[in-house]
Amino acid sequence: MADILIKNGTVIAIDPERRIIADGAVAITGDRIVAVGTTEEVERDHPAGEVIDARGMAIMPGFVDAHAHAGHGLIKTLGGGKSDPWYQACRGAYTVGSTPEFWFAEAQLAALERLRFGVTTGVSLLGGGDSVMRTDEPVYGDAHMDGVLGIGTRSVVAVGTTRPPHPLTYARWEGNTRTDYPVSFDQQFATCKTLIDRWHGSHDGRLHVALLTPTLHQGYRDAAGADEAVAQSRIVKQFAEDHGLVFTQDGHTKGSVRIAKEVGILGPRTLLSHATGLDEEEIAICAETGTTIVHNPSAVAAILARCPVTELLDAGVTVAIGSDATAPDRSADMFRHMQQCMHYHRTHFHDPSWLPPGKALEMCTIDAARVLGLDAEVGSLEPDKKADVILVDLRRPHLYPAHMPEFRVTYFANGNDVHTVLVGGKVLLRDRQPVHVDQDAVLDAAQRAADRMIDRLGLRDALETPRMFWGHSRDHDLIE
């Protein structure tokens, strides 16, 4: 006898056969799926103690967001879109302006946002940009993990080291008292190892840890600490390889893949984010080394240069979609990013035949699970996989008439259409409301933590409405 039977819905399984079952069902025992098929056959073979009627809904695997940033949820929109104040806020918060309370509150807010949008697994870099990580002490990573646990979703938390030269100044707070201290590469790496030992694979596999180092861009040899940057990247990558961890880097663009190959940090467990402006040689390098890519179509980086997703796919490279959430101008809504992805590349080619919706859906389910090494557990609805299941309410005006549901969920749905979410067989969202979490308490805690961080760093000016917000065709202040 099963524990939960979800029936009467349209199953979009993303399984090897890419089945779409018009009157379908999923049976769950414990934290695993035990059957996927028609309602008639699954209900006959797997009677259950709890029955969820999914009539009028799509039954789908939970989304996998392959790239986002912890911390950003409390800094969204600061600076009004201007890069300098935005990055100033990130650098300050992630080194000298944050407390464990900040990281716990932000983790809860971001995980709750993901839950509401049907994202059951997500990557979160413990910091911002490609190099500012809150890895001076384990307490900040611990707080983040505890926050995610309280919501119930899955998380792959990427931790790592900052760009040389070291030491870098960090600070801790006791009340209103700030204490600065220097942090070396060795200290950051030791923090990462502690977090790995403490959290990787824990809580029934809900929490994983990945490693990262700063991306080396063109001209890096002219920067201070270039030799140290190369040596440190190799050390961290080797540790990740030895321990079966994903190794990731943020912000790859225009020649940086070639440098990564020279350094020797590419391979099947290396995940490169953004990957914009890649040339034919770099695409071939990714294919030859088995390196995977996460494309963030809604990010500013995608405006500045194009990620050649279709060319990478045709070369045999696995490409996932990431939200790069939740700031400065984007959410964790993977429906939005699928739609952005399709239009982005169709606009590039001036041809609507590129990136069919099924491929976009694969890129934030099974392909995203694959780049994280989790495709044996999540990313599709199949027996023996984790029961990470979402129900998308198709009985809404923008999703009618009820034809071709596989098109409707990719072209027309949005995160607020997610009705029910299960992670590991546990119902966490029902009728669009979190089951085990006080949403208002999470929101209020996030507001307090954000306000305290802003006051510590003196960032109140960054909350002002930009001078050219209204009545202009272009905000020239953004490019000054």
Short mmCIF file of C-alpha atoms in Angstrom, two decimals:
data_model
loop_
_atom_site.label_atom_id
_atom_site.label_comp_id
_atom_site.label_asym_id
_atom_site.label_seq_id
_atom_site.Cartn_x
_atom_site.Cartn_y
_atom_site.Cartn_z
CA MET A 1 0.00 0.00 0.00
CA ALA A 2 1.31 3.44 -0.96
CA ASP A 3 1.38 6.44 1.32
CA ILE A 4 0.18 9.01 -1.23
CA LEU A 5 -1.65 8.67 -4.53
CA ILE A 6 -1.82 11.68 -6.84
CA LYS A 7 -4.44 10.96 -9.51
CA ASN A 8 -6.63 12.37 -12.28
CA GLY A 9 -4.01 14.82 -13.54
CA THR A 10 -2.01 15.21 -16.73
CA VAL A 11 1.38 13.62 -16.05
CA ILE A 12 4.33 15.30 -17.80
CA ALA A 13 6.93 12.83 -16.64
CA ILE A 14 10.18 13.99 -18.36
CA ASP A 15 11.09 10.28 -18.19
CA PRO A 16 13.19 8.58 -20.92
CA GLU A 17 10.05 8.06 -23.04
CA ARG A 18 8.90 11.65 -22.38
CA ARG A 19 5.44 10.32 -21.58
CA ILE A 20 2.45 12.64 -21.33
CA ILE A 21 -0.42 10.76 -19.66
CA ALA A 22 -3.76 12.52 -20.03
CA ASP A 23 -5.44 10.89 -17.04
CA GLY A 24 -2.38 10.03 -15.05
CA ALA A 25 -1.30 9.24 -11.52
CA VAL A 26 1.78 8.95 -9.33
CA ALA A 27 2.05 6.67 -6.30
CA ILE A 28 4.49 7.45 -3.48
CA THR A 29 5.78 5.33 -0.62
CA GLY A 30 8.04 7.00 1.91
CA ASP A 31 10.22 9.47 0.02
CA ARG A 32 10.16 7.57 -3.29
CA ILE A 33 7.93 7.26 -6.33
CA VAL A 34 6.69 3.68 -6.74
CA ALA A 35 4.53 4.00 -9.85
CA VAL A 36 3.70 6.39 -12.70
CA GLY A 37 0.95 5.59 -15.15
CA THR A 38 -2.74 5.97 -15.88
CA THR A 39 -5.03 6.68 -12.96
CA GLU A 40 -6.83 3.38 -13.55
CA GLU A 41 -3.72 1.20 -13.33
CA VAL A 42 -1.89 3.07 -10.57
CA GLU A 43 -4.98 3.36 -8.38
CA ARG A 44 -5.69 -0.35 -8.89
CA ASP A 45 -2.18 -1.49 -8.01
CA HIS A 46 -1.27 1.09 -5.34
CA PRO A 47 -4.13 2.04 -3.02
CA ALA A 48 -2.96 4.79 -0.66
CA GLY A 49 -3.72 6.29 2.70
CA GLU A 50 -3.79 9.82 1.29
CA VAL A 51 -5.26 10.69 -2.10
CA ILE A 52 -4.60 14.00 -3.84
CA ASP A 53 -7.03 14.81 -6.64
CA ALA A 54 -5.07 16.55 -9.40
CA ARG A 55 -8.02 17.00 -11.75
CA GLY A 56 -7.35 19.99 -14.01
CA MET A 57 -3.66 20.04 -13.10
CA ALA A 58 -0.33 19.02 -14.60
CA ILE A 59 1.68 16.56 -12.48
CA MET A 60 5.35 17.31 -13.06
CA PRO A 61 8.78 16.82 -11.52
CA GLY A 62 9.88 19.71 -9.33
CA PHE A 63 12.05 22.28 -11.06
CA VAL A 64 15.81 22.33 -10.55
CA ASP A 65 17.39 25.81 -10.52
CA ALA A 66 21.03 25.27 -11.44
CA HIS A 67 22.41 28.68 -10.44
CA ALA A 68 21.44 31.32 -7.89
CA HIS A 69 23.01 33.27 -5.03
CA ALA A 70 22.40 33.03 -1.32
CA GLY A 71 22.30 36.51 0.18
CA HIS A 72 20.87 38.20 -2.90
CA GLY A 73 17.32 37.80 -1.63
CA LEU A 74 17.88 40.57 0.94
CA ILE A 75 19.71 42.87 -1.49
CA LYS A 76 17.30 42.75 -4.43
CA THR A 77 16.86 46.11 -6.23
CA LEU A 78 19.39 47.98 -4.04
CA GLY A 79 21.00 50.68 -6.13
CA GLY A 80 18.07 50.96 -8.52
CA GLY A 81 19.76 48.86 -11.19
CA LYS A 82 23.14 50.60 -11.12
CA SER A 83 25.94 48.04 -11.02
CA ASP A 84 28.35 49.89 -8.74
CA PRO A 85 26.04 50.39 -5.71
CA TRP A 86 24.59 46.91 -6.25
CA TYR A 87 28.02 45.25 -6.14
CA GLN A 88 29.07 47.50 -3.28
CA ALA A 89 26.11 46.21 -1.28
CA CYS A 90 26.96 42.60 -2.17
CA ARG A 91 30.64 42.94 -1.29
CA GLY A 92 29.84 44.69 1.95
CA ALA A 93 27.11 42.31 3.05
CA TYR A 94 29.07 39.18 2.20
CA THR A 95 32.23 40.21 4.03
CA VAL A 96 31.66 42.77 6.78
CA GLY A 97 27.94 43.55 6.96
CA SER A 98 26.14 40.27 7.59
CA THR A 99 25.43 38.10 10.60
CA PRO A 100 24.21 34.50 10.96
CA GLU A 101 20.74 36.00 11.40
CA PHE A 102 21.05 37.54 7.91
CA TRP A 103 22.00 34.23 6.30
CA PHE A 104 19.26 32.29 8.08
CA ALA A 105 16.56 34.83 7.19
CA GLU A 106 17.67 35.08 3.57
CA ALA A 107 17.83 31.29 3.19
CA GLN A 108 14.28 30.98 4.49
CA LEU A 109 13.01 33.73 2.20
CA ALA A 110 14.73 32.32 -0.90
CA ALA A 111 13.69 28.73 -0.15
CA LEU A 112 10.11 29.81 0.45
CA GLU A 113 10.11 31.69 -2.86
CA ARG A 114 11.41 28.57 -4.58
CA LEU A 115 8.80 26.42 -2.89
CA ARG A 116 5.97 28.71 -3.97
CA PHE A 117 7.27 28.52 -7.57
CA GLY A 118 7.71 24.74 -7.64
CA VAL A 119 11.51 24.73 -7.42
CA THR A 120 12.28 21.69 -5.30
CA THR A 121 16.07 21.70 -5.82
CA GLY A 122 18.26 24.77 -6.21
CA VAL A 123 21.89 25.81 -6.28
CA SER A 124 22.84 28.69 -3.99
CA LEU A 125 26.30 30.25 -4.05
CA LEU A 126 27.08 31.43 -0.52
CA GLY A 127 27.74 34.97 -1.66
CA GLY A 128 27.75 37.21 -4.70
CA GLY A 129 29.60 37.79 -7.91
CA ASP A 130 32.14 35.15 -8.81
CA SER A 131 34.42 35.65 -5.86
CA VAL A 132 32.93 37.09 -2.64
CA MET A 133 32.03 34.12 -0.46
CA ARG A 134 31.00 34.22 3.21
CA THR A 135 33.45 31.46 4.06
CA ASP A 136 35.51 33.11 6.78
CA GLU A 137 33.76 31.01 9.44
CA PRO A 138 31.36 28.04 9.20
CA VAL A 139 28.64 29.77 11.24
CA TYR A 140 27.28 31.62 8.20
CA GLY A 141 26.99 28.48 6.08
CA ASP A 142 25.46 26.67 9.04
CA ALA A 143 22.82 29.39 9.35
CA HIS A 144 22.00 29.12 5.66
CA MET A 145 21.63 25.33 5.85
CA ASP A 146 19.39 25.59 8.92
CA GLY A 147 17.22 28.11 7.10
CA VAL A 148 16.72 25.84 4.08
CA LEU A 149 15.97 22.88 6.34
CA GLY A 150 13.17 24.83 7.97
CA ILE A 151 11.43 25.27 4.61
CA GLY A 152 12.00 21.72 3.40
CA THR A 153 13.36 22.11 -0.14
CA ARG A 154 16.62 20.67 -1.48
CA SER A 155 19.72 22.82 -1.82
CA VAL A 156 23.16 22.53 -3.36
CA VAL A 157 25.19 25.17 -1.53
CA ALA A 158 28.34 26.28 -3.34
CA VAL A 159 31.13 27.47 -1.08
CA GLY A 160 34.66 28.46 -1.93
CA THR A 161 37.47 30.93 -1.81
CA THR A 162 37.82 34.55 -2.85
CA ARG A 163 40.04 36.15 -5.42
CA PRO A 164 43.68 36.68 -4.37
CA PRO A 165 45.63 38.44 -3.07
CA HIS A 166 44.82 37.41 0.49
CA PRO A 167 44.15 38.17 3.26
CA LEU A 168 40.72 39.69 2.80
CA THR A 169 39.03 41.70 5.52
CA TYR A 170 35.90 40.20 7.10
CA ALA A 171 33.95 41.28 10.17
CA ARG A 172 31.71 39.79 12.81
CA TRP A 173 29.10 41.66 14.83
CA GLU A 174 28.09 41.52 18.47
CA GLY A 175 25.17 43.88 18.82
CA ASN A 176 26.38 47.14 17.28
CA THR A 177 30.06 46.30 17.73
CA ARG A 178 32.00 45.38 14.62
CA THR A 179 35.27 43.43 14.81
CA ASP A 180 37.39 43.23 11.65
CA TYR A 181 39.87 40.43 11.00
CA PRO A 182 41.99 39.15 8.10
CA VAL A 183 41.06 35.90 6.35
CA SER A 184 43.47 33.78 4.34
CA PHE A 185 42.88 31.26 1.56
CA ASP A 186 43.71 28.45 3.98
CA GLN A 187 41.09 29.66 6.45
CA GLN A 188 38.41 29.87 3.77
CA PHE A 189 39.29 26.42 2.45
CA ALA A 190 39.15 25.01 5.98
CA THR A 191 35.68 26.53 6.40
CA CYS A 192 34.59 24.85 3.17
CA LYS A 193 35.88 21.48 4.37
CA THR A 194 34.03 21.88 7.67
CA LEU A 195 30.77 22.64 5.85
CA ILE A 196 31.27 19.64 3.58
CA ASP A 197 31.88 17.31 6.52
CA ARG A 198 28.90 18.71 8.39
CA TRP A 199 26.29 19.00 5.65
CA HIS A 200 27.07 17.25 2.35
CA GLY A 201 24.53 14.53 1.64
CA SER A 202 22.81 15.08 4.97
CA HIS A 203 19.13 15.04 5.92
CA ASP A 204 18.14 12.27 3.50
CA GLY A 205 20.15 13.87 0.72
CA ARG A 206 18.32 17.19 0.88
CA LEU A 207 21.53 19.17 1.39
CA HIS A 208 24.63 19.02 -0.78
CA VAL A 209 27.77 21.12 -0.93
CA ALA A 210 29.65 22.16 -4.07
CA LEU A 211 32.98 23.95 -4.34
CA LEU A 212 33.98 27.00 -6.33
CA THR A 213 36.85 29.34 -7.06
CA PRO A 214 36.86 32.73 -8.82
CA THR A 215 36.76 32.65 -12.61
CA LEU A 216 39.98 33.68 -14.32
CA HIS A 217 39.29 36.11 -17.15
CA GLN A 218 41.37 37.49 -20.00
CA GLY A 219 44.26 39.55 -18.66
CA TYR A 220 44.26 37.80 -15.28
CA ARG A 221 48.03 37.33 -15.55
CA ASP A 222 48.43 41.08 -15.18
CA ALA A 223 46.47 41.14 -11.92
CA ALA A 224 47.99 40.79 -8.47
CA GLY A 225 47.99 37.23 -7.17
CA ALA A 226 47.71 35.56 -10.59
CA ASP A 227 49.97 32.62 -9.71
CA GLU A 228 48.14 32.11 -6.44
CA ALA A 229 44.80 32.16 -8.24
CA VAL A 230 45.89 29.36 -10.56
CA ALA A 231 47.37 27.26 -7.77
CA GLN A 232 44.34 27.73 -5.53
CA SER A 233 41.90 26.81 -8.30
CA ARG A 234 43.79 23.58 -8.89
CA ILE A 235 43.81 22.75 -5.17
CA VAL A 236 40.08 23.31 -4.76
CA LYS A 237 39.20 21.51 -8.00
CA GLN A 238 41.31 18.50 -7.00
CA PHE A 239 39.62 18.33 -3.61
CA ALA A 240 36.22 18.43 -5.30
CA GLU A 241 37.29 15.67 -7.68
CA ASP A 242 38.64 13.50 -4.87
CA HIS A 243 35.41 13.84 -2.88
CA GLY A 244 32.92 13.54 -5.73
CA LEU A 245 31.71 17.12 -5.46
CA VAL A 246 30.46 19.45 -8.16
CA PHE A 247 32.99 22.19 -8.92
CA THR A 248 31.49 25.39 -10.28
CA GLN A 249 32.55 28.85 -11.36
CA ASP A 250 30.43 31.93 -11.95
CA GLY A 251 30.61 34.49 -14.73
CA HIS A 252 32.47 32.69 -17.52
CA THR A 253 32.77 34.82 -20.64
CA LYS A 254 34.89 35.53 -23.73
CA GLY A 255 38.00 33.40 -23.37
CA SER A 256 37.68 32.26 -19.77
CA VAL A 257 36.81 28.69 -20.79
CA ARG A 258 40.10 28.49 -22.68
CA ILE A 259 41.91 29.67 -19.55
CA ALA A 260 40.06 27.12 -17.41
CA LYS A 261 41.26 24.37 -19.73
CA GLU A 262 44.85 25.62 -19.46
CA VAL A 263 44.56 25.65 -15.66
CA GLY A 264 43.17 22.12 -15.76
CA ILE A 265 39.85 22.53 -13.94
CA LEU A 266 37.37 21.33 -16.56
CA GLY A 267 35.65 17.97 -16.69
CA PRO A 268 32.31 16.16 -16.25
CA ARG A 269 31.81 17.44 -12.69
CA THR A 270 32.64 21.06 -13.60
CA LEU A 271 29.68 23.39 -14.05
CA LEU A 272 30.32 26.80 -15.62
CA SER A 273 27.77 29.55 -15.14
CA HIS A 274 26.73 32.13 -17.75
CA ALA A 275 29.32 31.06 -20.38
CA THR A 276 28.63 34.09 -22.58
CA GLY A 277 30.58 35.06 -25.67
CA LEU A 278 32.06 31.58 -26.16
CA ASP A 279 33.71 31.00 -29.52
CA GLU A 280 33.78 27.74 -31.52
CA GLU A 281 36.98 26.55 -29.86
CA GLU A 282 35.51 27.03 -26.38
CA ILE A 283 32.33 25.19 -27.34
CA ALA A 284 34.50 22.30 -28.57
CA ILE A 285 36.49 22.38 -25.31
CA CYS A 286 33.29 21.96 -23.29
CA ALA A 287 32.22 19.05 -25.46
CA GLU A 288 35.62 17.33 -25.37
CA THR A 289 36.03 17.63 -21.59
CA GLY A 290 32.40 16.85 -20.68
CA THR A 291 32.12 20.21 -18.93
CA THR A 292 28.54 21.32 -18.32
CA ILE A 293 26.96 24.77 -18.58
CA VAL A 294 24.23 26.64 -16.73
CA HIS A 295 22.60 29.34 -18.83
CA ASN A 296 21.02 32.31 -17.04
CA PRO A 297 18.90 33.93 -19.76
CA SER A 298 17.38 36.59 -17.50
CA ALA A 299 20.71 37.83 -16.09
CA VAL A 300 22.49 41.05 -16.98
CA ALA A 301 25.39 38.95 -18.29
CA ALA A 302 23.06 37.56 -20.96
CA ILE A 303 22.38 41.12 -22.12
CA LEU A 304 26.08 41.94 -22.44
CA ALA A 305 26.93 38.82 -24.46
CA ARG A 306 25.12 35.71 -25.65
CA CYS A 307 25.50 32.23 -24.24
CA PRO A 308 25.55 30.00 -27.37
CA VAL A 309 23.13 27.47 -25.92
CA THR A 310 21.93 25.97 -29.17
CA GLU A 311 25.48 25.55 -30.46
CA LEU A 312 26.51 23.93 -27.18
CA LEU A 313 23.54 21.54 -27.33
CA ASP A 314 24.35 20.59 -30.91
CA ALA A 315 27.93 19.88 -29.83
CA GLY A 316 26.64 17.46 -27.19
CA VAL A 317 27.13 19.68 -24.13
CA THR A 318 24.58 19.39 -21.31
CA VAL A 319 23.10 22.82 -20.61
CA ALA A 320 20.78 23.70 -17.71
CA ILE A 321 18.79 26.83 -16.96
CA GLY A 322 19.48 28.89 -13.86
CA SER A 323 17.59 31.84 -12.43
CA ASP A 324 20.67 33.73 -11.18
CA ALA A 325 18.14 34.84 -8.58
CA THR A 326 16.96 36.72 -6.85
CA ALA A 327 18.41 40.00 -7.88
CA PRO A 328 18.89 42.68 -9.04
CA ASP A 329 15.94 42.25 -11.41
CA ARG A 330 14.83 38.62 -11.45
CA SER A 331 12.98 36.06 -9.39
CA ALA A 332 13.23 32.31 -8.85
CA ASP A 333 10.28 31.67 -11.19
CA MET A 334 11.61 29.04 -13.60
CA PHE A 335 8.60 29.44 -15.90
CA ARG A 336 9.80 32.99 -16.52
CA HIS A 337 13.31 31.82 -17.27
CA MET A 338 12.17 29.08 -19.65
CA GLN A 339 10.16 31.63 -21.61
CA GLN A 340 13.03 34.11 -21.55
CA CYS A 341 15.40 31.40 -22.76
CA MET A 342 13.26 30.45 -25.75
CA HIS A 343 12.68 34.03 -26.89
CA TYR A 344 16.31 35.00 -26.27
CA HIS A 345 17.70 32.50 -28.75
CA ARG A 346 14.86 32.77 -31.24
CA THR A 347 15.44 36.51 -31.36
CA HIS A 348 19.16 35.92 -31.95
CA PHE A 349 18.44 33.73 -34.98
CA HIS A 350 15.32 35.65 -36.07
CA ASP A 351 13.74 32.20 -36.25
CA PRO A 352 10.99 30.78 -33.97
CA SER A 353 12.03 27.17 -34.63
CA TRP A 354 14.93 27.28 -32.18
CA LEU A 355 14.70 25.79 -28.68
CA PRO A 356 11.38 23.92 -28.70
CA PRO A 357 9.49 24.21 -25.41
CA GLY A 358 10.19 20.58 -24.51
CA LYS A 359 13.93 21.27 -24.57
CA ALA A 360 13.47 24.32 -22.34
CA LEU A 361 11.49 22.19 -19.91
CA GLU A 362 14.22 19.54 -19.90
CA MET A 363 16.81 22.22 -19.15
CA CYS A 364 15.23 23.04 -15.79
CA THR A 365 14.30 19.48 -14.82
CA ILE A 366 16.29 16.43 -15.93
CA ASP A 367 19.19 18.31 -17.58
CA ALA A 368 19.60 20.57 -14.54
CA ALA A 369 19.60 17.50 -12.29
CA ARG A 370 22.24 15.94 -14.55
CA VAL A 371 24.68 18.86 -14.34
CA LEU A 372 24.47 18.55 -10.53
CA GLY A 373 25.02 14.81 -10.58
CA LEU A 374 21.53 14.28 -9.12
CA ASP A 375 19.71 12.85 -12.14
CA ALA A 376 19.45 9.39 -10.56
CA GLU A 377 17.41 10.97 -7.76
CA VAL A 378 15.43 13.94 -9.11
CA GLY A 379 14.48 15.72 -12.33
CA SER A 380 11.81 13.33 -13.63
CA LEU A 381 8.85 11.27 -12.47
CA GLU A 382 10.06 7.67 -12.46
CA PRO A 383 9.78 4.75 -10.03
CA ASP A 384 12.54 4.66 -7.41
CA LYS A 385 13.31 8.38 -7.76
CA LYS A 386 12.72 10.85 -4.97
CA ALA A 387 9.11 11.98 -4.81
CA ASP A 388 9.71 15.63 -5.72
CA VAL A 389 6.43 16.43 -7.45
CA ILE A 390 4.61 19.63 -8.33
CA LEU A 391 1.01 20.17 -9.42
CA VAL A 392 0.44 23.09 -11.79
CA ASP A 393 -3.14 24.37 -11.89
CA LEU A 394 -4.11 24.45 -15.56
CA ARG A 395 -7.69 25.51 -14.91
CA ARG A 396 -6.95 29.22 -15.13
CA PRO A 397 -7.94 31.72 -17.83
CA HIS A 398 -4.43 32.18 -19.22
CA LEU A 399 -3.99 28.40 -19.48
CA TYR A 400 -7.23 27.62 -21.37
CA PRO A 401 -8.44 25.98 -23.55
CA ALA A 402 -7.28 22.64 -22.21
CA HIS A 403 -5.27 21.52 -25.21
CA MET A 404 -1.58 20.56 -25.46
CA PRO A 405 -0.66 20.89 -21.77
CA GLU A 406 3.05 20.44 -22.49
CA PHE A 407 2.93 23.71 -24.43
CA ARG A 408 0.78 25.54 -21.92
CA VAL A 409 3.07 24.89 -18.95
CA THR A 410 6.08 26.26 -20.83
CA TYR A 411 4.59 29.12 -22.83
CA PHE A 412 1.84 30.48 -20.58
CA ALA A 413 2.23 29.28 -16.98
CA ASN A 414 3.97 31.20 -14.22
CA GLY A 415 5.14 30.38 -10.74
CA ASN A 416 1.88 31.41 -9.14
CA ASP A 417 0.11 28.60 -11.00
CA VAL A 418 1.90 26.04 -8.81
CA HIS A 419 -0.78 24.58 -6.56
CA THR A 420 0.89 21.74 -4.65
CA VAL A 421 4.53 20.78 -3.97
CA LEU A 422 5.94 17.60 -2.51
CA VAL A 423 9.61 17.12 -1.64
CA GLY A 424 10.69 13.63 -0.70
CA GLY A 425 7.07 12.55 -0.44
CA LYS A 426 6.14 15.30 2.02
CA VAL A 427 3.51 17.86 1.09
CA LEU A 428 5.11 21.26 1.65
CA LEU A 429 2.72 23.44 -0.36
CA ARG A 430 -1.04 22.84 -0.64
CA ASP A 431 -3.48 25.11 -2.45
CA ARG A 432 -0.60 27.60 -2.90
CA GLN A 433 0.00 27.88 0.83
CA PRO A 434 3.02 26.52 2.72
CA VAL A 435 1.96 23.72 5.06
CA HIS A 436 4.66 23.74 7.75
CA VAL A 437 5.93 27.31 7.60
CA ASP A 438 4.53 30.60 8.88
CA GLN A 439 4.96 32.71 5.75
CA ASP A 440 4.41 36.02 7.53
CA ALA A 441 7.08 35.15 10.11
CA VAL A 442 9.57 34.41 7.30
CA LEU A 443 8.78 37.70 5.56
CA ASP A 444 9.02 39.74 8.76
CA ALA A 445 12.36 38.15 9.71
CA ALA A 446 13.71 38.87 6.22
CA GLN A 447 12.67 42.53 6.49
CA ARG A 448 14.39 42.93 9.86
CA ALA A 449 17.60 41.28 8.68
CA ALA A 450 17.71 43.36 5.49
CA ASP A 451 17.11 46.63 7.36
CA ARG A 452 19.85 45.85 9.88
CA MET A 453 22.34 45.04 7.12
CA ILE A 454 21.47 48.25 5.26
CA ASP A 455 21.96 50.31 8.42
CA ARG A 456 25.26 48.61 9.30
CA LEU A 457 26.65 49.48 5.88
CA GLY A 458 25.01 52.91 5.56
CA LEU A 459 23.14 51.98 2.38
CA ARG A 460 19.90 53.91 2.87
CA ASP A 461 20.74 56.09 -0.14
CA ALA A 462 20.68 52.97 -2.31
CA LEU A 463 16.94 52.67 -1.65
CA GLU A 464 16.05 55.93 -3.36
CA THR A 465 14.09 55.89 -6.62
CA PRO A 466 16.56 56.54 -9.48
CA ARG A 467 16.52 60.00 -11.03
CA MET A 468 15.54 58.68 -14.48
CA PHE A 469 13.04 56.05 -13.33
CA TRP A 470 10.09 57.88 -14.93
CA GLY A 471 9.56 59.48 -18.32
CA HIS A 472 12.79 58.54 -20.13
CA SER A 473 13.60 56.11 -22.94
CA ARG A 474 16.91 55.23 -21.29
CA ASP A 475 18.41 55.56 -17.85
CA HIS A 476 21.74 57.18 -18.68
CA ASP A 477 22.79 57.01 -15.01
CA LEU A 478 23.18 53.24 -15.38
CA ILE A 479 26.01 53.60 -17.89
CA GLU A 480 27.94 56.45 -16.25
#
